Amino acid sequence: MDFENIYIEEENNLATITINRPKKLNALNKRTIEELHVAFKELDEDNETKVIIITGSGEKAFVAGADISEFSDYSVKEGRQLAAAGQRKLFDFVENLSTPVIAAINGFALGGGLELAMASHFRVASSNARMGLPEVSLGVIPGYGGTQRLPQLVGKGRAMEMIMTAGMVDSDKAFGYGLVNHVVSSEELLPFCRKIASRISNNSAVAIKHAIKAVNAGFKYDADGYSVEIDAFGSCFGTDDFKEGTTAFLEKRKADFPGS
Ligand code: COA
């Protein structure tokens, strides 16, 4: 697929996906969601890619939401389909990806933008970032998982207030809420995320894949996180990464994980 609305940079086992519609504040139209699906899928299947960073182009926005111009005349059925397809192709897809995904929030993360950041495994914000779920100001609700993931991350009361007021929080408040893990300057945002990514990539990709699955299971109503953890823990014992990790420790050297 030729990408029109995103671009990918790859360096040292790290891929950065940049959403590139700055004139529309990187709003997520259908095409962009499709491109992101393909990009995440291909990078996840590529064993060389150990960590993915997702960010927005320009200084103003990570993503200012779903593209309002695309759905303003939708019917009830089309609205349902929009949410279902988006969740399947992008938001649930990213959350359940085996490769760690870090959202580098470089400006406005609103509506679908904040939902994409929340579907990522964790978030780092620049000090000028502003985050919110403004959907009720448009007569709709968050449809890309926002009503579920925001309470998981910040607690029910704060999520209710953010959703009901349709207001934005700045990066310091988001940090206090636990919505973002770190706040750094705009210039530092990508270098900082790459530093964390590099630390992640020294570890076993197979073990990380199992850890993502076990952590996510705890937030699924139809899964028992503890059982998933037991199975995932057991699976690790059959991997080459486990042999290498434990052998390297006992031999007092740095592990060089084969990735299987
Ligand atoms: N969907 C479609 N287009 C969007 C958009 C969105 N979610 N967010 C911004 N844009 C477009 C604007 O329409 C404008 O396009 P134009 O230049 O062709 O008119 C362009 O991006 C720049 O946005 P603008 O509103 O002029 O910038 P601003 O600095 O005045 O305001 C925001 C920035 C983020 C406060 C404002 O754009 C906004 O409220 N966007 C919508 C946020 C939202 O409700 N998201 C949830 C959607 S479900």
PDB file of C-alpha atoms and ligand atoms in Angstrom:
ATOM      1  CA  MET A   1       0.000   0.000   0.000  1.00  0.00           C
ATOM      2  CA  ASP A   2       1.281   3.482  -0.838  1.00  0.00           C
ATOM      3  CA  PHE A   3       1.012   5.709   2.196  1.00  0.00           C
ATOM      4  CA  GLU A   4      -0.426   9.195   1.618  1.00  0.00           C
ATOM      5  CA  ASN A   5      -1.225  10.260   5.172  1.00  0.00           C
ATOM      6  CA  ILE A   6       1.525   8.654   7.232  1.00  0.00           C
ATOM      7  CA  TYR A   7       5.230   8.021   6.928  1.00  0.00           C
ATOM      8  CA  ILE A   8       7.546   5.581   8.666  1.00  0.00           C
ATOM      9  CA  GLU A   9      11.157   6.040   9.736  1.00  0.00           C
ATOM     10  CA  GLU A  10      13.161   3.021  10.833  1.00  0.00           C
ATOM     11  CA  GLU A  11      16.439   3.044  12.722  1.00  0.00           C
ATOM     12  CA  ASN A  12      18.117   0.567  15.091  1.00  0.00           C
ATOM     13  CA  ASN A  13      15.152  -1.789  15.557  1.00  0.00           C
ATOM     14  CA  LEU A  14      12.880   1.176  16.206  1.00  0.00           C
ATOM     15  CA  ALA A  15      10.123   2.407  13.897  1.00  0.00           C
ATOM     16  CA  THR A  16       8.472   5.815  14.155  1.00  0.00           C
ATOM     17  CA  ILE A  17       5.101   6.243  12.466  1.00  0.00           C
ATOM     18  CA  THR A  18       4.152   9.873  11.861  1.00  0.00           C
ATOM     19  CA  ILE A  19       0.575  10.811  10.992  1.00  0.00           C
ATOM     20  CA  ASN A  20       1.006  13.452   8.348  1.00  0.00           C
ATOM     21  CA  ARG A  21      -2.064  15.591   7.674  1.00  0.00           C
ATOM     22  CA  PRO A  22      -0.885  18.733   9.478  1.00  0.00           C
ATOM     23  CA  LYS A  23      -3.337  21.041   7.660  1.00  0.00           C
ATOM     24  CA  LYS A  24      -6.180  19.005   9.192  1.00  0.00           C
ATOM     25  CA  LEU A  25      -4.334  18.671  12.495  1.00  0.00           C
ATOM     26  CA  ASN A  26      -3.708  15.004  11.602  1.00  0.00           C
ATOM     27  CA  ALA A  27      -7.419  14.158  11.932  1.00  0.00           C
ATOM     28  CA  LEU A  28      -8.078  10.449  11.437  1.00  0.00           C
ATOM     29  CA  ASN A  29     -10.057   9.892   8.262  1.00  0.00           C
ATOM     30  CA  LYS A  30     -10.822   6.383   7.006  1.00  0.00           C
ATOM     31  CA  ARG A  31      -7.824   6.306   4.714  1.00  0.00           C
ATOM     32  CA  THR A  32      -5.455   7.213   7.552  1.00  0.00           C
ATOM     33  CA  ILE A  33      -6.945   4.493   9.766  1.00  0.00           C
ATOM     34  CA  GLU A  34      -6.462   1.975   6.954  1.00  0.00           C
ATOM     35  CA  GLU A  35      -2.863   3.098   6.396  1.00  0.00           C
ATOM     36  CA  LEU A  36      -2.141   2.893  10.116  1.00  0.00           C
ATOM     37  CA  HIS A  37      -3.582  -0.624  10.233  1.00  0.00           C
ATOM     38  CA  VAL A  38      -1.309  -1.755   7.409  1.00  0.00           C
ATOM     39  CA  ALA A  39       1.736  -0.010   8.893  1.00  0.00           C
ATOM     40  CA  PHE A  40       1.263  -1.472  12.389  1.00  0.00           C
ATOM     41  CA  LYS A  41       0.602  -4.940  10.944  1.00  0.00           C
ATOM     42  CA  GLU A  42       3.688  -4.905   8.722  1.00  0.00           C
ATOM     43  CA  LEU A  43       5.957  -3.572  11.452  1.00  0.00           C
ATOM     44  CA  ASP A  44       4.609  -6.115  13.945  1.00  0.00           C
ATOM     45  CA  GLU A  45       5.352  -8.930  11.497  1.00  0.00           C
ATOM     46  CA  ASP A  46       8.876  -7.641  10.913  1.00  0.00           C
ATOM     47  CA  ASN A  47      11.160  -9.294  13.491  1.00  0.00           C
ATOM     48  CA  GLU A  48      13.677  -6.457  13.205  1.00  0.00           C
ATOM     49  CA  THR A  49      11.210  -3.934  14.668  1.00  0.00           C
ATOM     50  CA  LYS A  50      11.350  -4.068  18.452  1.00  0.00           C
ATOM     51  CA  VAL A  51       9.426  -0.888  19.364  1.00  0.00           C
ATOM     52  CA  ILE A  52       7.043   1.432  17.512  1.00  0.00           C
ATOM     53  CA  ILE A  53       6.571   5.126  18.318  1.00  0.00           C
ATOM     54  CA  ILE A  54       3.437   6.846  17.017  1.00  0.00           C
ATOM     55  CA  THR A  55       3.356  10.645  16.708  1.00  0.00           C
ATOM     56  CA  GLY A  56       1.846  13.492  14.676  1.00  0.00           C
ATOM     57  CA  SER A  57       3.504  15.849  12.219  1.00  0.00           C
ATOM     58  CA  GLY A  58       3.791  19.569  12.883  1.00  0.00           C
ATOM     59  CA  GLU A  59       4.069  21.351  16.204  1.00  0.00           C
ATOM     60  CA  LYS A  60       0.401  21.744  16.889  1.00  0.00           C
ATOM     61  CA  ALA A  61      -1.251  18.335  16.966  1.00  0.00           C
ATOM     62  CA  PHE A  62      -0.749  14.677  17.673  1.00  0.00           C
ATOM     63  CA  VAL A  63      -4.244  13.988  16.275  1.00  0.00           C
ATOM     64  CA  ALA A  64      -7.213  16.393  16.668  1.00  0.00           C
ATOM     65  CA  GLY A  65      -9.739  13.573  16.482  1.00  0.00           C
ATOM     66  CA  ALA A  66     -11.660  11.536  13.977  1.00  0.00           C
ATOM     67  CA  ASP A  67     -12.270  13.479  10.767  1.00  0.00           C
ATOM     68  CA  ILE A  68     -15.578  15.199  11.514  1.00  0.00           C
ATOM     69  CA  SER A  69     -16.163  16.050   7.834  1.00  0.00           C
ATOM     70  CA  GLU A  70     -16.401  12.338   7.016  1.00  0.00           C
ATOM     71  CA  PHE A  71     -19.194  11.343   9.390  1.00  0.00           C
ATOM     72  CA  SER A  72     -21.356  14.436   9.855  1.00  0.00           C
ATOM     73  CA  ASP A  73     -24.186  12.972   7.705  1.00  0.00           C
ATOM     74  CA  TYR A  74     -23.949   9.338   8.868  1.00  0.00           C
ATOM     75  CA  SER A  75     -26.979   7.222   9.820  1.00  0.00           C
ATOM     76  CA  VAL A  76     -27.257   5.133  13.019  1.00  0.00           C
ATOM     77  CA  LYS A  77     -26.047   2.075  11.114  1.00  0.00           C
ATOM     78  CA  GLU A  78     -23.113   3.913   9.570  1.00  0.00           C
ATOM     79  CA  GLY A  79     -22.164   5.338  12.980  1.00  0.00           C
ATOM     80  CA  ARG A  80     -22.041   1.849  14.485  1.00  0.00           C
ATOM     81  CA  GLN A  81     -19.994   0.570  11.560  1.00  0.00           C
ATOM     82  CA  LEU A  82     -17.560   3.479  11.835  1.00  0.00           C
ATOM     83  CA  ALA A  83     -16.871   2.717  15.506  1.00  0.00           C
ATOM     84  CA  ALA A  84     -16.723  -1.064  15.004  1.00  0.00           C
ATOM     85  CA  ALA A  85     -14.366  -0.915  12.027  1.00  0.00           C
ATOM     86  CA  GLY A  86     -12.125   1.676  13.679  1.00  0.00           C
ATOM     87  CA  GLN A  87     -11.873  -0.300  16.909  1.00  0.00           C
ATOM     88  CA  ARG A  88     -11.104  -3.525  15.048  1.00  0.00           C
ATOM     89  CA  LYS A  89      -8.603  -2.092  12.572  1.00  0.00           C
ATOM     90  CA  LEU A  90      -6.744   0.359  14.724  1.00  0.00           C
ATOM     91  CA  PHE A  91      -7.545   0.839  18.386  1.00  0.00           C
ATOM     92  CA  ASP A  92      -7.950  -2.780  19.595  1.00  0.00           C
ATOM     93  CA  PHE A  93      -5.361  -3.791  17.046  1.00  0.00           C
ATOM     94  CA  VAL A  94      -2.730  -1.464  18.527  1.00  0.00           C
ATOM     95  CA  GLU A  95      -3.594  -2.365  22.123  1.00  0.00           C
ATOM     96  CA  ASN A  96      -3.113  -6.069  21.373  1.00  0.00           C
ATOM     97  CA  LEU A  97      -0.048  -5.699  19.163  1.00  0.00           C
ATOM     98  CA  SER A  98       2.919  -7.896  20.198  1.00  0.00           C
ATOM     99  CA  THR A  99       5.348  -5.052  19.552  1.00  0.00           C
ATOM    100  CA  PRO A 100       5.398  -2.293  22.188  1.00  0.00           C
ATOM    101  CA  VAL A 101       3.797   0.969  21.006  1.00  0.00           C
ATOM    102  CA  ILE A 102       4.665   4.309  22.632  1.00  0.00           C
ATOM    103  CA  ALA A 103       2.488   7.349  21.870  1.00  0.00           C
ATOM    104  CA  ALA A 104       4.577  10.535  21.621  1.00  0.00           C
ATOM    105  CA  ILE A 105       1.892  13.197  22.135  1.00  0.00           C
ATOM    106  CA  ASN A 106       3.250  16.338  20.518  1.00  0.00           C
ATOM    107  CA  GLY A 107       0.234  18.672  20.755  1.00  0.00           C
ATOM    108  CA  PHE A 108      -3.563  18.308  20.671  1.00  0.00           C
ATOM    109  CA  ALA A 109      -4.700  14.715  21.320  1.00  0.00           C
ATOM    110  CA  LEU A 110      -8.454  14.990  21.098  1.00  0.00           C
ATOM    111  CA  GLY A 111     -11.216  12.479  20.537  1.00  0.00           C
ATOM    112  CA  GLY A 112      -9.849   9.691  18.337  1.00  0.00           C
ATOM    113  CA  GLY A 113      -6.380  11.171  18.874  1.00  0.00           C
ATOM    114  CA  LEU A 114      -6.502  10.631  22.623  1.00  0.00           C
ATOM    115  CA  GLU A 115      -8.147   7.266  21.974  1.00  0.00           C
ATOM    116  CA  LEU A 116      -5.212   6.255  19.767  1.00  0.00           C
ATOM    117  CA  ALA A 117      -2.761   7.409  22.447  1.00  0.00           C
ATOM    118  CA  MET A 118      -4.705   5.445  25.063  1.00  0.00           C
ATOM    119  CA  ALA A 119      -4.719   2.306  22.898  1.00  0.00           C
ATOM    120  CA  SER A 120      -0.916   2.562  22.744  1.00  0.00           C
ATOM    121  CA  HIS A 121       0.944   0.720  25.508  1.00  0.00           C
ATOM    122  CA  PHE A 122       2.014   3.940  27.228  1.00  0.00           C
ATOM    123  CA  ARG A 123       2.258   7.665  26.575  1.00  0.00           C
ATOM    124  CA  VAL A 124       4.803  10.481  26.758  1.00  0.00           C
ATOM    125  CA  ALA A 125       3.626  14.083  26.239  1.00  0.00           C
ATOM    126  CA  SER A 126       5.352  17.299  25.259  1.00  0.00           C
ATOM    127  CA  SER A 127       4.727  20.193  27.628  1.00  0.00           C
ATOM    128  CA  ASN A 128       2.472  21.947  25.074  1.00  0.00           C
ATOM    129  CA  ALA A 129       0.178  18.913  24.669  1.00  0.00           C
ATOM    130  CA  ARG A 130      -3.530  19.167  25.443  1.00  0.00           C
ATOM    131  CA  MET A 131      -5.764  16.148  25.758  1.00  0.00           C
ATOM    132  CA  GLY A 132      -9.492  15.565  25.877  1.00  0.00           C
ATOM    133  CA  LEU A 133     -12.543  13.714  24.625  1.00  0.00           C
ATOM    134  CA  PRO A 134     -14.717  16.523  23.219  1.00  0.00           C
ATOM    135  CA  GLU A 135     -17.285  14.271  21.491  1.00  0.00           C
ATOM    136  CA  VAL A 136     -20.325  15.251  23.584  1.00  0.00           C
ATOM    137  CA  SER A 137     -19.825  18.830  22.387  1.00  0.00           C
ATOM    138  CA  LEU A 138     -20.599  17.426  18.917  1.00  0.00           C
ATOM    139  CA  GLY A 139     -23.609  15.425  20.081  1.00  0.00           C
ATOM    140  CA  VAL A 140     -21.841  12.074  19.988  1.00  0.00           C
ATOM    141  CA  ILE A 141     -19.734  10.007  22.410  1.00  0.00           C
ATOM    142  CA  PRO A 142     -16.213   8.610  22.113  1.00  0.00           C
ATOM    143  CA  GLY A 143     -16.507   5.590  19.804  1.00  0.00           C
ATOM    144  CA  TYR A 144     -12.960   4.325  19.503  1.00  0.00           C
ATOM    145  CA  GLY A 145     -12.717   2.860  23.014  1.00  0.00           C
ATOM    146  CA  GLY A 146     -12.498   6.164  24.913  1.00  0.00           C
ATOM    147  CA  THR A 147     -15.339   5.410  27.338  1.00  0.00           C
ATOM    148  CA  GLN A 148     -13.488   2.244  28.370  1.00  0.00           C
ATOM    149  CA  ARG A 149      -9.797   3.135  28.296  1.00  0.00           C
ATOM    150  CA  LEU A 150     -10.018   6.598  29.885  1.00  0.00           C
ATOM    151  CA  PRO A 151     -11.596   5.250  33.130  1.00  0.00           C
ATOM    152  CA  GLN A 152      -9.009   2.423  33.136  1.00  0.00           C
ATOM    153  CA  LEU A 153      -6.188   4.958  33.011  1.00  0.00           C
ATOM    154  CA  VAL A 154      -7.428   7.876  35.129  1.00  0.00           C
ATOM    155  CA  GLY A 155     -10.281   6.424  37.216  1.00  0.00           C
ATOM    156  CA  LYS A 156     -14.019   6.627  36.674  1.00  0.00           C
ATOM    157  CA  GLY A 157     -14.705  10.004  38.270  1.00  0.00           C
ATOM    158  CA  ARG A 158     -12.002  11.882  36.366  1.00  0.00           C
ATOM    159  CA  ALA A 159     -13.007  10.153  33.126  1.00  0.00           C
ATOM    160  CA  MET A 160     -16.654  11.058  33.660  1.00  0.00           C
ATOM    161  CA  GLU A 161     -15.711  14.696  34.244  1.00  0.00           C
ATOM    162  CA  MET A 162     -13.452  14.845  31.183  1.00  0.00           C
ATOM    163  CA  ILE A 163     -16.072  13.211  28.972  1.00  0.00           C
ATOM    164  CA  MET A 164     -19.034  15.230  30.310  1.00  0.00           C
ATOM    165  CA  THR A 165     -17.296  18.617  30.198  1.00  0.00           C
ATOM    166  CA  ALA A 166     -15.670  17.857  26.803  1.00  0.00           C
ATOM    167  CA  GLY A 167     -12.773  19.855  28.231  1.00  0.00           C
ATOM    168  CA  MET A 168      -9.042  19.532  27.714  1.00  0.00           C
ATOM    169  CA  VAL A 169      -6.346  18.808  30.280  1.00  0.00           C
ATOM    170  CA  ASP A 170      -2.808  20.093  29.870  1.00  0.00           C
ATOM    171  CA  SER A 171       0.172  17.768  30.086  1.00  0.00           C
ATOM    172  CA  ASP A 172       0.874  18.472  33.775  1.00  0.00           C
ATOM    173  CA  LYS A 173      -2.672  17.556  34.710  1.00  0.00           C
ATOM    174  CA  ALA A 174      -2.512  14.493  32.441  1.00  0.00           C
ATOM    175  CA  PHE A 175       0.680  13.471  34.253  1.00  0.00           C
ATOM    176  CA  GLY A 176      -1.021  13.922  37.632  1.00  0.00           C
ATOM    177  CA  TYR A 177      -3.914  11.795  36.390  1.00  0.00           C
ATOM    178  CA  GLY A 178      -1.559   9.016  35.238  1.00  0.00           C
ATOM    179  CA  LEU A 179      -2.711   9.496  31.661  1.00  0.00           C
ATOM    180  CA  VAL A 180       0.865  10.120  30.487  1.00  0.00           C
ATOM    181  CA  ASN A 181       4.008   8.648  32.035  1.00  0.00           C
ATOM    182  CA  HIS A 182       6.356  11.567  31.342  1.00  0.00           C
ATOM    183  CA  VAL A 183       6.219  15.215  30.248  1.00  0.00           C
ATOM    184  CA  VAL A 184       9.191  16.640  28.354  1.00  0.00           C
ATOM    185  CA  SER A 185       9.843  19.620  26.072  1.00  0.00           C
ATOM    186  CA  SER A 186       8.768  19.420  22.423  1.00  0.00           C
ATOM    187  CA  GLU A 187      12.402  19.122  21.322  1.00  0.00           C
ATOM    188  CA  GLU A 188      13.031  16.312  23.775  1.00  0.00           C
ATOM    189  CA  LEU A 189       9.893  14.320  22.971  1.00  0.00           C
ATOM    190  CA  LEU A 190      11.164  11.969  20.257  1.00  0.00           C
ATOM    191  CA  PRO A 191      14.720  11.578  21.634  1.00  0.00           C
ATOM    192  CA  PHE A 192      13.221  10.783  25.058  1.00  0.00           C
ATOM    193  CA  CYS A 193      10.829   8.184  23.589  1.00  0.00           C
ATOM    194  CA  ARG A 194      13.690   6.667  21.590  1.00  0.00           C
ATOM    195  CA  LYS A 195      15.746   6.350  24.758  1.00  0.00           C
ATOM    196  CA  ILE A 196      12.950   4.374  26.449  1.00  0.00           C
ATOM    197  CA  ALA A 197      12.504   2.335  23.257  1.00  0.00           C
ATOM    198  CA  SER A 198      16.183   1.459  23.236  1.00  0.00           C
ATOM    199  CA  ARG A 199      15.949   0.182  26.828  1.00  0.00           C
ATOM    200  CA  ILE A 200      12.922  -1.925  25.861  1.00  0.00           C
ATOM    201  CA  SER A 201      14.691  -3.356  22.824  1.00  0.00           C
ATOM    202  CA  ASN A 202      17.507  -4.780  24.988  1.00  0.00           C
ATOM    203  CA  ASN A 203      14.969  -7.135  26.566  1.00  0.00           C
ATOM    204  CA  SER A 204      13.376 -10.296  25.237  1.00  0.00           C
ATOM    205  CA  ALA A 205      10.791  -9.443  22.557  1.00  0.00           C
ATOM    206  CA  VAL A 206       9.096 -12.805  23.145  1.00  0.00           C
ATOM    207  CA  ALA A 207       8.756 -12.180  26.880  1.00  0.00           C
ATOM    208  CA  ILE A 208       7.456  -8.655  26.220  1.00  0.00           C
ATOM    209  CA  LYS A 209       4.848 -10.079  23.832  1.00  0.00           C
ATOM    210  CA  HIS A 210       3.629 -12.417  26.596  1.00  0.00           C
ATOM    211  CA  ALA A 211       3.655  -9.585  29.152  1.00  0.00           C
ATOM    212  CA  ILE A 212       1.481  -7.375  26.913  1.00  0.00           C
ATOM    213  CA  LYS A 213      -0.994 -10.222  26.527  1.00  0.00           C
ATOM    214  CA  ALA A 214      -1.163 -10.907  30.275  1.00  0.00           C
ATOM    215  CA  VAL A 215      -1.524  -7.239  31.256  1.00  0.00           C
ATOM    216  CA  ASN A 216      -4.263  -6.686  28.655  1.00  0.00           C
ATOM    217  CA  ALA A 217      -6.138  -9.799  29.804  1.00  0.00           C
ATOM    218  CA  GLY A 218      -6.719  -8.159  33.185  1.00  0.00           C
ATOM    219  CA  PHE A 219      -8.811  -5.484  31.459  1.00  0.00           C
ATOM    220  CA  LYS A 220     -10.976  -7.859  29.424  1.00  0.00           C
ATOM    221  CA  TYR A 221     -14.320  -8.884  30.899  1.00  0.00           C
ATOM    222  CA  ASP A 222     -14.151 -12.338  29.282  1.00  0.00           C
ATOM    223  CA  ALA A 223     -10.592 -13.245  30.333  1.00  0.00           C
ATOM    224  CA  ASP A 224      -8.993 -14.239  33.621  1.00  0.00           C
ATOM    225  CA  GLY A 225      -5.792 -12.230  33.737  1.00  0.00           C
ATOM    226  CA  TYR A 226      -4.202 -14.484  36.359  1.00  0.00           C
ATOM    227  CA  SER A 227      -4.781 -17.630  34.240  1.00  0.00           C
ATOM    228  CA  VAL A 228      -3.473 -15.878  31.144  1.00  0.00           C
ATOM    229  CA  GLU A 229      -0.402 -14.863  33.146  1.00  0.00           C
ATOM    230  CA  ILE A 230       0.196 -18.464  34.292  1.00  0.00           C
ATOM    231  CA  ASP A 231      -0.006 -19.758  30.694  1.00  0.00           C
ATOM    232  CA  ALA A 232       2.148 -16.945  29.327  1.00  0.00           C
ATOM    233  CA  PHE A 233       4.717 -17.445  32.112  1.00  0.00           C
ATOM    234  CA  GLY A 234       4.877 -21.168  31.309  1.00  0.00           C
ATOM    235  CA  SER A 235       5.255 -20.500  27.573  1.00  0.00           C
ATOM    236  CA  CYS A 236       8.345 -18.398  28.229  1.00  0.00           C
ATOM    237  CA  PHE A 237      10.138 -21.488  29.572  1.00  0.00           C
ATOM    238  CA  GLY A 238       9.997 -23.038  26.104  1.00  0.00           C
ATOM    239  CA  THR A 239      11.704 -20.126  24.362  1.00  0.00           C
ATOM    240  CA  ASP A 240      15.290 -19.610  23.239  1.00  0.00           C
ATOM    241  CA  ASP A 241      15.114 -16.124  24.777  1.00  0.00           C
ATOM    242  CA  PHE A 242      14.543 -17.664  28.215  1.00  0.00           C
ATOM    243  CA  LYS A 243      17.528 -19.996  27.774  1.00  0.00           C
ATOM    244  CA  GLU A 244      19.705 -17.095  26.680  1.00  0.00           C
ATOM    245  CA  GLY A 245      18.452 -14.710  29.391  1.00  0.00           C
ATOM    246  CA  THR A 246      19.014 -17.116  32.274  1.00  0.00           C
ATOM    247  CA  THR A 247      22.312 -18.473  30.867  1.00  0.00           C
ATOM    248  CA  ALA A 248      23.651 -14.938  30.356  1.00  0.00           C
ATOM    249  CA  PHE A 249      22.738 -14.027  33.939  1.00  0.00           C
ATOM    250  CA  LEU A 250      24.518 -17.084  35.334  1.00  0.00           C
ATOM    251  CA  GLU A 251      27.538 -16.437  33.091  1.00  0.00           C
ATOM    252  CA  LYS A 252      27.571 -12.778  34.249  1.00  0.00           C
ATOM    253  CA  ARG A 253      27.274 -11.376  30.729  1.00  0.00           C
ATOM    254  CA  LYS A 254      24.727  -9.275  28.852  1.00  0.00           C
ATOM    255  CA  ALA A 255      22.007 -11.316  27.166  1.00  0.00           C
ATOM    256  CA  ASP A 256      21.847 -11.327  23.379  1.00  0.00           C
ATOM    257  CA  PHE A 257      18.287 -12.453  22.729  1.00  0.00           C
ATOM    258  CA  PRO A 258      17.651 -14.497  19.566  1.00  0.00           C
ATOM    259  CA  GLY A 259      14.015 -13.311  19.579  1.00  0.00           C
ATOM    260  CA  SER A 260      12.292 -16.664  19.540  1.00  0.00           C
TER     261      SER A 260
HETATM  262  N1  COA B   1     -11.849  16.682  11.868  1.00  0.00           N
HETATM  263  C1  COA B   1     -11.739  17.337  10.696  1.00  0.00           C
HETATM  264  N2  COA B   1     -11.030  18.455  10.539  1.00  0.00           N
HETATM  265  C2  COA B   1     -10.399  18.945  11.606  1.00  0.00           C
HETATM  266  C3  COA B   1     -10.465  18.332  12.867  1.00  0.00           C
HETATM  267  C4  COA B   1     -11.234  17.141  12.976  1.00  0.00           C
HETATM  268  N3  COA B   1     -11.345  16.463  14.114  1.00  0.00           N
HETATM  269  N4  COA B   1      -9.750  19.051  13.749  1.00  0.00           N
HETATM  270  C5  COA B   1      -9.245  20.087  13.062  1.00  0.00           C
HETATM  271  N5  COA B   1      -9.619  20.031  11.776  1.00  0.00           N
HETATM  272  C6  COA B   1      -9.296  20.958  10.685  1.00  0.00           C
HETATM  273  C7  COA B   1     -10.107  22.237  10.783  1.00  0.00           C
HETATM  274  O1  COA B   1     -11.377  22.065  10.214  1.00  0.00           O
HETATM  275  C8  COA B   1      -9.225  23.176  10.011  1.00  0.00           C
HETATM  276  O2  COA B   1      -9.398  22.904   8.624  1.00  0.00           O
HETATM  277  P1  COA B   1      -9.549  24.138   7.564  1.00  0.00           P
HETATM  278  O3  COA B   1      -8.261  24.916   7.693  1.00  0.00           O
HETATM  279  O4  COA B   1      -9.707  23.452   6.254  1.00  0.00           O
HETATM  280  O5  COA B   1     -10.737  24.923   8.025  1.00  0.00           O
HETATM  281  C9  COA B   1      -7.822  22.719  10.360  1.00  0.00           C
HETATM  282  O6  COA B   1      -7.952  21.384  10.816  1.00  0.00           O
HETATM  283  C10 COA B   1      -7.173  23.541  11.456  1.00  0.00           C
HETATM  284  O7  COA B   1      -8.034  23.548  12.572  1.00  0.00           O
HETATM  285  P2  COA B   1      -8.551  24.883  13.301  1.00  0.00           P
HETATM  286  O8  COA B   1      -9.821  24.552  14.009  1.00  0.00           O
HETATM  287  O9  COA B   1      -8.575  26.021  12.346  1.00  0.00           O
HETATM  288  O10 COA B   1      -7.376  25.101  14.358  1.00  0.00           O
HETATM  289  P3  COA B   1      -7.475  25.870  15.749  1.00  0.00           P
HETATM  290  O11 COA B   1      -6.067  26.041  16.222  1.00  0.00           O
HETATM  291  O12 COA B   1      -8.315  27.075  15.636  1.00  0.00           O
HETATM  292  O13 COA B   1      -8.224  24.872  16.743  1.00  0.00           O
HETATM  293  C11 COA B   1      -8.696  22.701  17.714  1.00  0.00           C
HETATM  294  C12 COA B   1      -7.621  23.638  17.109  1.00  0.00           C
HETATM  295  C13 COA B   1      -8.031  21.354  17.927  1.00  0.00           C
HETATM  296  C14 COA B   1      -9.157  23.284  19.066  1.00  0.00           C
HETATM  297  C15 COA B   1      -9.903  22.584  16.764  1.00  0.00           C
HETATM  298  O14 COA B   1      -9.411  22.265  15.461  1.00  0.00           O
HETATM  299  C16 COA B   1     -10.920  21.546  17.151  1.00  0.00           C
HETATM  300  O15 COA B   1     -11.697  21.763  18.076  1.00  0.00           O
HETATM  301  N6  COA B   1     -10.947  20.411  16.402  1.00  0.00           N
HETATM  302  C17 COA B   1     -11.927  19.361  16.610  1.00  0.00           C
HETATM  303  C18 COA B   1     -11.630  18.573  17.852  1.00  0.00           C
HETATM  304  C19 COA B   1     -12.693  17.516  18.064  1.00  0.00           C
HETATM  305  O16 COA B   1     -13.837  17.805  18.358  1.00  0.00           O
HETATM  306  N7  COA B   1     -12.279  16.268  17.936  1.00  0.00           N
HETATM  307  C20 COA B   1     -13.149  15.131  18.175  1.00  0.00           C
HETATM  308  C21 COA B   1     -13.736  14.648  16.922  1.00  0.00           C
HETATM  309  S1  COA B   1     -14.840  13.321  17.208  1.00  0.00           S
END
